[in-house]
Amino acid sequence: MRSKLVAGNWKMHGSRAAIQNLLASLKAELPAEPGTDVAVFPPSLYVADALVALSGSPVAVGAQNVCDQAAQGAFTGEVSAEMLADVGCRYAIVGHSERRALYGESSAVVAVKVQRCLNAGVVPILCVGETDEEREAGRTLDVVAEQLDAVMQTVAVGELSSLVVAYEPVWAIGTGKTASPEQAQDVHAFIRQRIAGYSEKLAAGVRILYGGSVKAANAAELFSQADIDGGLVGGASLDAQEFSAICRAAE
Ligand code: PGA
């Protein structure tokens, strides 16, 4: 039985004060023992604040990105997976569509980042998903397969047991347009099947999150699909009440 995971991607939002408020509200809203795994992903500058505020709480902290190059070195502006592990980050989001589109991250670079996370003991949340144009052209499964295969062909299957995949159709991110539970389930089932081509054991255990305009109002229906194991939540994770309601929907 796969346990569900709800991950809140705060992107580049907030300030020190706003994030302290959000963390305090989250602690107040979430039960002491949520029936699901919960993690938040603050901007990297505020990760340390979040780790302090959430210490002793079941809410884990992760990073929104990780360096592809090395554990240490002359890589101005970057943060390594080893550094994330060092401060206590359990997860890192890898290959978010905003990074692929705006910062030119190729599937090959994303695959290396997944490997770097695994080497450091950080759980990678690998984001995959098609644009509106790609869906219209009937290319959804090809795009997702390419993004997934890049990782499966770079990292040894035996190292991937902690991998989390997030299916995030780009047209649903921040647009208020959610994939229907059936649309999402179809792609999630495809992802699991594709992974089964490499390892059936991995496919059975891998958690596949849905992301793209998840809200309290649509979370329960999405999370009830056979191959949806939780959510990667952007906008709605900035509201503690809404995010807690989404976590409850995953229980
Ligand atoms: P959204 O973002 O929930 O605001 O659509 C999801 C994401 O980008 O992870």
mmCIF file of C-alpha atoms and ligand atoms in Angstrom:
data_model
loop_
_atom_site.group_PDB
_atom_site.id
_atom_site.type_symbol
_atom_site.label_atom_id
_atom_site.label_comp_id
_atom_site.label_asym_id
_atom_site.label_seq_id
_atom_site.Cartn_x
_atom_site.Cartn_y
_atom_site.Cartn_z
ATOM 1 C CA MET A 1 0.000 0.000 0.000
ATOM 2 C CA ARG A 2 1.504 3.350 -1.045
ATOM 3 C CA SER A 3 1.210 6.135 1.532
ATOM 4 C CA LYS A 4 -0.011 9.443 0.141
ATOM 5 C CA LEU A 5 2.113 12.593 0.025
ATOM 6 C CA VAL A 6 0.917 16.182 -0.163
ATOM 7 C CA ALA A 7 3.672 18.634 -1.099
ATOM 8 C CA GLY A 8 3.301 22.420 -0.976
ATOM 9 C CA ASN A 9 5.444 24.235 -3.545
ATOM 10 C CA TRP A 10 5.627 27.843 -2.372
ATOM 11 C CA LYS A 11 7.641 28.895 -5.455
ATOM 12 C CA MET A 12 9.111 32.431 -5.158
ATOM 13 C CA HIS A 13 6.457 33.758 -2.806
ATOM 14 C CA GLY A 14 6.524 35.370 0.611
ATOM 15 C CA SER A 15 8.840 37.265 2.910
ATOM 16 C CA ARG A 16 10.410 36.272 6.183
ATOM 17 C CA ALA A 17 7.391 37.600 8.099
ATOM 18 C CA ALA A 18 4.804 36.099 5.753
ATOM 19 C CA ILE A 19 6.519 32.722 5.879
ATOM 20 C CA GLN A 20 6.696 32.749 9.688
ATOM 21 C CA ASN A 21 2.934 33.413 9.679
ATOM 22 C CA LEU A 22 2.258 30.659 7.189
ATOM 23 C CA LEU A 23 4.368 28.179 9.175
ATOM 24 C CA ALA A 24 2.589 29.063 12.415
ATOM 25 C CA SER A 25 -0.831 28.720 10.760
ATOM 26 C CA LEU A 26 0.165 25.381 9.242
ATOM 27 C CA LYS A 27 1.191 24.051 12.633
ATOM 28 C CA ALA A 28 -2.123 25.183 14.065
ATOM 29 C CA GLU A 29 -4.221 23.774 11.203
ATOM 30 C CA LEU A 30 -2.588 20.403 10.624
ATOM 31 C CA PRO A 31 -3.284 17.571 13.061
ATOM 32 C CA ALA A 32 -0.337 16.474 15.211
ATOM 33 C CA GLU A 33 -0.351 13.173 13.324
ATOM 34 C CA PRO A 34 -1.700 13.713 9.834
ATOM 35 C CA GLY A 35 -2.800 10.510 8.116
ATOM 36 C CA THR A 36 -0.628 11.379 5.145
ATOM 37 C CA ASP A 37 2.940 12.539 4.481
ATOM 38 C CA VAL A 38 3.149 16.327 4.232
ATOM 39 C CA ALA A 39 6.030 18.502 3.029
ATOM 40 C CA VAL A 40 6.542 22.171 2.233
ATOM 41 C CA PHE A 41 9.002 23.723 -0.212
ATOM 42 C CA PRO A 42 9.877 27.322 0.705
ATOM 43 C CA PRO A 43 12.185 29.550 -1.367
ATOM 44 C CA SER A 44 15.701 28.287 -0.529
ATOM 45 C CA LEU A 45 16.585 31.340 1.550
ATOM 46 C CA TYR A 46 13.765 30.461 3.971
ATOM 47 C CA VAL A 47 14.352 26.706 4.183
ATOM 48 C CA ALA A 48 16.319 27.096 7.423
ATOM 49 C CA ASP A 49 13.515 29.152 9.011
ATOM 50 C CA ALA A 50 11.001 26.470 8.007
ATOM 51 C CA LEU A 51 13.171 23.695 9.445
ATOM 52 C CA VAL A 52 13.352 25.518 12.785
ATOM 53 C CA ALA A 53 9.630 26.341 12.858
ATOM 54 C CA LEU A 54 8.610 22.791 11.909
ATOM 55 C CA SER A 55 11.086 20.880 14.072
ATOM 56 C CA GLY A 56 9.188 18.293 16.070
ATOM 57 C CA SER A 57 6.242 18.518 13.668
ATOM 58 C CA PRO A 58 5.472 15.783 11.130
ATOM 59 C CA VAL A 59 5.739 18.284 8.255
ATOM 60 C CA ALA A 60 8.925 17.750 6.255
ATOM 61 C CA VAL A 61 10.803 20.480 4.409
ATOM 62 C CA GLY A 62 12.171 20.299 0.891
ATOM 63 C CA ALA A 63 13.902 22.442 -1.718
ATOM 64 C CA GLN A 64 12.490 23.598 -5.039
ATOM 65 C CA ASN A 65 15.654 22.871 -7.006
ATOM 66 C CA VAL A 66 19.108 21.329 -6.687
ATOM 67 C CA CYS A 67 22.504 21.735 -8.380
ATOM 68 C CA ASP A 68 23.349 19.238 -11.128
ATOM 69 C CA GLN A 69 27.121 19.650 -10.897
ATOM 70 C CA ALA A 70 28.741 18.546 -7.665
ATOM 71 C CA ALA A 71 28.545 18.406 -3.883
ATOM 72 C CA GLN A 72 30.879 21.409 -3.472
ATOM 73 C CA GLY A 73 32.696 23.732 -5.830
ATOM 74 C CA ALA A 74 32.770 26.863 -7.926
ATOM 75 C CA PHE A 75 29.086 26.932 -8.953
ATOM 76 C CA THR A 76 27.931 30.445 -8.112
ATOM 77 C CA GLY A 77 24.341 30.658 -7.005
ATOM 78 C CA GLU A 78 23.794 26.917 -6.653
ATOM 79 C CA VAL A 79 22.894 24.683 -3.702
ATOM 80 C CA SER A 80 23.919 21.016 -3.716
ATOM 81 C CA ALA A 81 21.878 18.002 -2.683
ATOM 82 C CA GLU A 82 24.487 17.302 0.017
ATOM 83 C CA MET A 83 23.850 20.772 1.476
ATOM 84 C CA LEU A 84 20.112 20.145 1.443
ATOM 85 C CA ALA A 85 20.638 16.877 3.289
ATOM 86 C CA ASP A 86 23.055 18.570 5.683
ATOM 87 C CA VAL A 87 20.452 21.087 6.912
ATOM 88 C CA GLY A 88 17.676 18.488 7.077
ATOM 89 C CA CYS A 89 15.755 18.732 3.808
ATOM 90 C CA ARG A 90 14.080 15.427 3.078
ATOM 91 C CA TYR A 91 12.933 16.195 -0.478
ATOM 92 C CA ALA A 92 13.833 18.239 -3.543
ATOM 93 C CA ILE A 93 11.591 19.108 -6.480
ATOM 94 C CA VAL A 94 13.446 18.333 -9.699
ATOM 95 C CA GLY A 95 12.571 19.389 -13.243
ATOM 96 C CA HIS A 96 9.569 21.568 -12.461
ATOM 97 C CA SER A 97 8.082 22.828 -15.731
ATOM 98 C CA GLU A 98 8.955 26.418 -14.776
ATOM 99 C CA ARG A 99 12.605 25.428 -14.560
ATOM 100 C CA ARG A 100 12.437 23.435 -17.796
ATOM 101 C CA ALA A 101 10.771 26.350 -19.627
ATOM 102 C CA LEU A 102 12.449 29.402 -18.072
ATOM 103 C CA TYR A 103 15.897 28.068 -17.150
ATOM 104 C CA GLY A 104 16.430 25.680 -20.023
ATOM 105 C CA GLU A 105 16.614 22.494 -17.958
ATOM 106 C CA SER A 106 16.720 19.577 -20.359
ATOM 107 C CA SER A 107 15.561 16.093 -19.467
ATOM 108 C CA ALA A 108 19.239 15.054 -19.410
ATOM 109 C CA VAL A 109 20.069 17.705 -16.790
ATOM 110 C CA VAL A 110 16.966 16.772 -14.791
ATOM 111 C CA ALA A 111 18.084 13.126 -14.783
ATOM 112 C CA VAL A 112 21.476 14.124 -13.377
ATOM 113 C CA LYS A 113 19.738 16.144 -10.661
ATOM 114 C CA VAL A 114 17.701 13.073 -9.701
ATOM 115 C CA GLN A 115 20.953 11.106 -9.393
ATOM 116 C CA ARG A 116 22.527 13.855 -7.260
ATOM 117 C CA CYS A 117 19.553 13.800 -4.879
ATOM 118 C CA LEU A 118 19.708 10.035 -4.519
ATOM 119 C CA ASN A 119 23.476 10.120 -3.897
ATOM 120 C CA ALA A 120 22.877 12.572 -1.045
ATOM 121 C CA GLY A 121 19.891 10.744 0.458
ATOM 122 C CA VAL A 122 17.386 13.407 -0.620
ATOM 123 C CA VAL A 123 14.075 12.172 -2.082
ATOM 124 C CA PRO A 124 13.639 13.599 -5.595
ATOM 125 C CA ILE A 125 10.176 14.663 -6.736
ATOM 126 C CA LEU A 126 10.541 14.402 -10.499
ATOM 127 C CA CYS A 127 8.078 16.638 -12.372
ATOM 128 C CA VAL A 128 6.820 15.642 -15.805
ATOM 129 C CA GLY A 129 4.008 16.976 -17.946
ATOM 130 C CA GLU A 130 2.927 18.293 -21.315
ATOM 131 C CA THR A 131 2.063 21.791 -22.532
ATOM 132 C CA ASP A 132 -1.323 22.740 -23.929
ATOM 133 C CA GLU A 133 0.062 22.592 -27.477
ATOM 134 C CA GLU A 134 1.519 19.145 -26.908
ATOM 135 C CA ARG A 135 -1.806 17.853 -25.543
ATOM 136 C CA GLU A 136 -3.708 19.378 -28.472
ATOM 137 C CA ALA A 137 -1.287 17.676 -30.856
ATOM 138 C CA GLY A 138 -1.955 14.313 -29.161
ATOM 139 C CA ARG A 139 1.622 14.147 -27.861
ATOM 140 C CA THR A 140 0.963 13.963 -24.093
ATOM 141 C CA LEU A 141 2.186 10.403 -23.601
ATOM 142 C CA ASP A 142 5.238 10.879 -25.859
ATOM 143 C CA VAL A 143 6.326 13.938 -23.888
ATOM 144 C CA VAL A 144 5.848 12.269 -20.527
ATOM 145 C CA ALA A 145 7.626 9.118 -21.747
ATOM 146 C CA GLU A 146 10.644 11.138 -22.912
ATOM 147 C CA GLN A 147 10.909 12.981 -19.582
ATOM 148 C CA LEU A 148 10.576 9.754 -17.618
ATOM 149 C CA ASP A 149 12.864 7.635 -19.790
ATOM 150 C CA ALA A 150 15.679 10.184 -19.434
ATOM 151 C CA VAL A 151 15.729 9.410 -15.713
ATOM 152 C CA MET A 152 15.109 5.678 -16.000
ATOM 153 C CA GLN A 153 17.988 5.341 -18.468
ATOM 154 C CA THR A 154 20.409 7.467 -16.410
ATOM 155 C CA VAL A 155 19.839 6.183 -12.893
ATOM 156 C CA ALA A 156 20.151 2.502 -11.972
ATOM 157 C CA VAL A 157 16.712 1.103 -11.179
ATOM 158 C CA GLY A 158 17.948 -0.250 -7.842
ATOM 159 C CA GLU A 159 18.689 3.293 -6.657
ATOM 160 C CA LEU A 160 15.242 4.668 -7.432
ATOM 161 C CA SER A 161 13.209 3.128 -4.610
ATOM 162 C CA SER A 162 12.558 6.515 -2.952
ATOM 163 C CA LEU A 163 11.663 8.305 -6.232
ATOM 164 C CA VAL A 164 8.453 10.337 -6.313
ATOM 165 C CA VAL A 165 7.016 11.413 -9.671
ATOM 166 C CA ALA A 166 4.693 14.401 -10.069
ATOM 167 C CA TYR A 167 2.525 14.584 -13.152
ATOM 168 C CA GLU A 168 1.902 18.267 -13.743
ATOM 169 C CA PRO A 169 0.231 19.185 -17.018
ATOM 170 C CA VAL A 170 1.736 22.597 -17.783
ATOM 171 C CA TRP A 171 -1.649 23.942 -18.948
ATOM 172 C CA ALA A 172 -3.091 23.252 -15.491
ATOM 173 C CA ILE A 173 -0.356 24.979 -13.464
ATOM 174 C CA GLY A 174 -1.501 28.246 -11.941
ATOM 175 C CA THR A 175 -4.331 28.507 -14.456
ATOM 176 C CA GLY A 176 -7.262 27.269 -12.376
ATOM 177 C CA LYS A 177 -7.778 24.621 -15.117
ATOM 178 C CA THR A 178 -7.408 21.252 -13.391
ATOM 179 C CA ALA A 179 -7.049 18.030 -15.345
ATOM 180 C CA SER A 180 -10.193 15.987 -14.825
ATOM 181 C CA PRO A 181 -9.697 12.998 -12.507
ATOM 182 C CA GLU A 182 -10.000 10.728 -15.588
ATOM 183 C CA GLN A 183 -7.460 12.734 -17.634
ATOM 184 C CA ALA A 184 -5.030 12.661 -14.714
ATOM 185 C CA GLN A 185 -5.613 8.973 -13.939
ATOM 186 C CA ASP A 186 -4.954 8.025 -17.584
ATOM 187 C CA VAL A 187 -1.529 9.663 -17.524
ATOM 188 C CA HIS A 188 -0.711 8.371 -14.027
ATOM 189 C CA ALA A 189 -1.532 4.819 -15.145
ATOM 190 C CA PHE A 190 0.691 5.344 -18.187
ATOM 191 C CA ILE A 191 3.575 6.559 -15.987
ATOM 192 C CA ARG A 192 3.264 3.524 -13.708
ATOM 193 C CA GLN A 193 3.128 1.199 -16.692
ATOM 194 C CA ARG A 194 6.156 2.852 -18.265
ATOM 195 C CA ILE A 195 8.126 2.433 -15.024
ATOM 196 C CA ALA A 196 6.978 -1.201 -14.883
ATOM 197 C CA GLY A 197 8.856 -1.686 -18.160
ATOM 198 C CA TYR A 198 12.039 -1.069 -16.112
ATOM 199 C CA SER A 199 10.948 -2.637 -12.816
ATOM 200 C CA GLU A 200 7.557 -3.942 -11.754
ATOM 201 C CA LYS A 201 8.531 -3.674 -8.116
ATOM 202 C CA LEU A 202 9.463 -0.010 -8.480
ATOM 203 C CA ALA A 203 6.252 0.700 -10.413
ATOM 204 C CA ALA A 204 4.106 -0.831 -7.681
ATOM 205 C CA GLY A 205 5.732 1.273 -4.966
ATOM 206 C CA VAL A 206 6.469 4.590 -6.677
ATOM 207 C CA ARG A 207 4.304 7.493 -5.543
ATOM 208 C CA ILE A 208 2.861 9.529 -8.409
ATOM 209 C CA LEU A 209 1.508 12.934 -7.369
ATOM 210 C CA TYR A 210 -0.823 15.089 -9.423
ATOM 211 C CA GLY A 211 -0.111 18.824 -9.694
ATOM 212 C CA GLY A 212 -1.916 21.655 -11.439
ATOM 213 C CA SER A 213 -4.546 23.815 -9.718
ATOM 214 C CA VAL A 214 -5.186 21.333 -6.903
ATOM 215 C CA LYS A 215 -7.598 22.873 -4.389
ATOM 216 C CA ALA A 216 -9.574 21.604 -1.410
ATOM 217 C CA ALA A 217 -12.627 21.438 -3.682
ATOM 218 C CA ASN A 218 -11.088 19.029 -6.224
ATOM 219 C CA ALA A 219 -8.477 17.180 -4.133
ATOM 220 C CA ALA A 220 -10.622 14.308 -2.823
ATOM 221 C CA GLU A 221 -11.803 13.269 -6.269
ATOM 222 C CA LEU A 222 -8.312 13.443 -7.738
ATOM 223 C CA PHE A 223 -6.748 11.553 -4.817
ATOM 224 C CA SER A 224 -9.368 8.786 -5.026
ATOM 225 C CA GLN A 225 -8.052 7.689 -8.445
ATOM 226 C CA ALA A 226 -6.194 4.374 -8.390
ATOM 227 C CA ASP A 227 -2.820 5.744 -9.497
ATOM 228 C CA ILE A 228 -2.869 9.186 -7.840
ATOM 229 C CA ASP A 229 -0.858 9.076 -4.629
ATOM 230 C CA GLY A 230 -1.223 12.675 -3.492
ATOM 231 C CA GLY A 231 -0.562 16.142 -4.828
ATOM 232 C CA LEU A 232 2.043 18.778 -5.604
ATOM 233 C CA VAL A 233 0.219 21.961 -4.708
ATOM 234 C CA GLY A 234 1.298 25.455 -5.747
ATOM 235 C CA GLY A 235 -1.018 28.410 -5.177
ATOM 236 C CA ALA A 236 -3.297 26.670 -2.691
ATOM 237 C CA SER A 237 -0.333 25.730 -0.468
ATOM 238 C CA LEU A 238 0.133 29.412 0.444
ATOM 239 C CA ASP A 239 -3.128 29.299 2.405
ATOM 240 C CA ALA A 240 -2.782 27.172 5.548
ATOM 241 C CA GLN A 241 -6.489 26.358 5.812
ATOM 242 C CA GLU A 242 -6.788 25.380 2.164
ATOM 243 C CA PHE A 243 -3.576 23.333 2.280
ATOM 244 C CA SER A 244 -4.685 21.529 5.440
ATOM 245 C CA ALA A 245 -8.003 20.713 3.809
ATOM 246 C CA ILE A 246 -6.099 19.220 0.860
ATOM 247 C CA CYS A 247 -4.016 17.149 3.291
ATOM 248 C CA ARG A 248 -7.192 15.881 4.949
ATOM 249 C CA ALA A 249 -8.561 14.939 1.512
ATOM 250 C CA ALA A 250 -5.532 12.674 1.075
ATOM 251 C CA GLU A 251 -6.141 10.747 4.304
HETATM 252 P P1 PGA B 1 -0.583 25.312 -8.908
HETATM 253 O O1 PGA B 1 0.958 24.904 -9.109
HETATM 254 O O2 PGA B 1 -1.142 24.421 -7.826
HETATM 255 O O3 PGA B 1 -0.555 26.761 -8.501
HETATM 256 O O4 PGA B 1 -1.261 25.105 -10.214
HETATM 257 C C1 PGA B 1 1.375 23.568 -9.046
HETATM 258 C C2 PGA B 1 2.870 23.482 -9.265
HETATM 259 O O5 PGA B 1 3.419 24.213 -10.093
HETATM 260 O O6 PGA B 1 3.554 22.668 -8.611
#
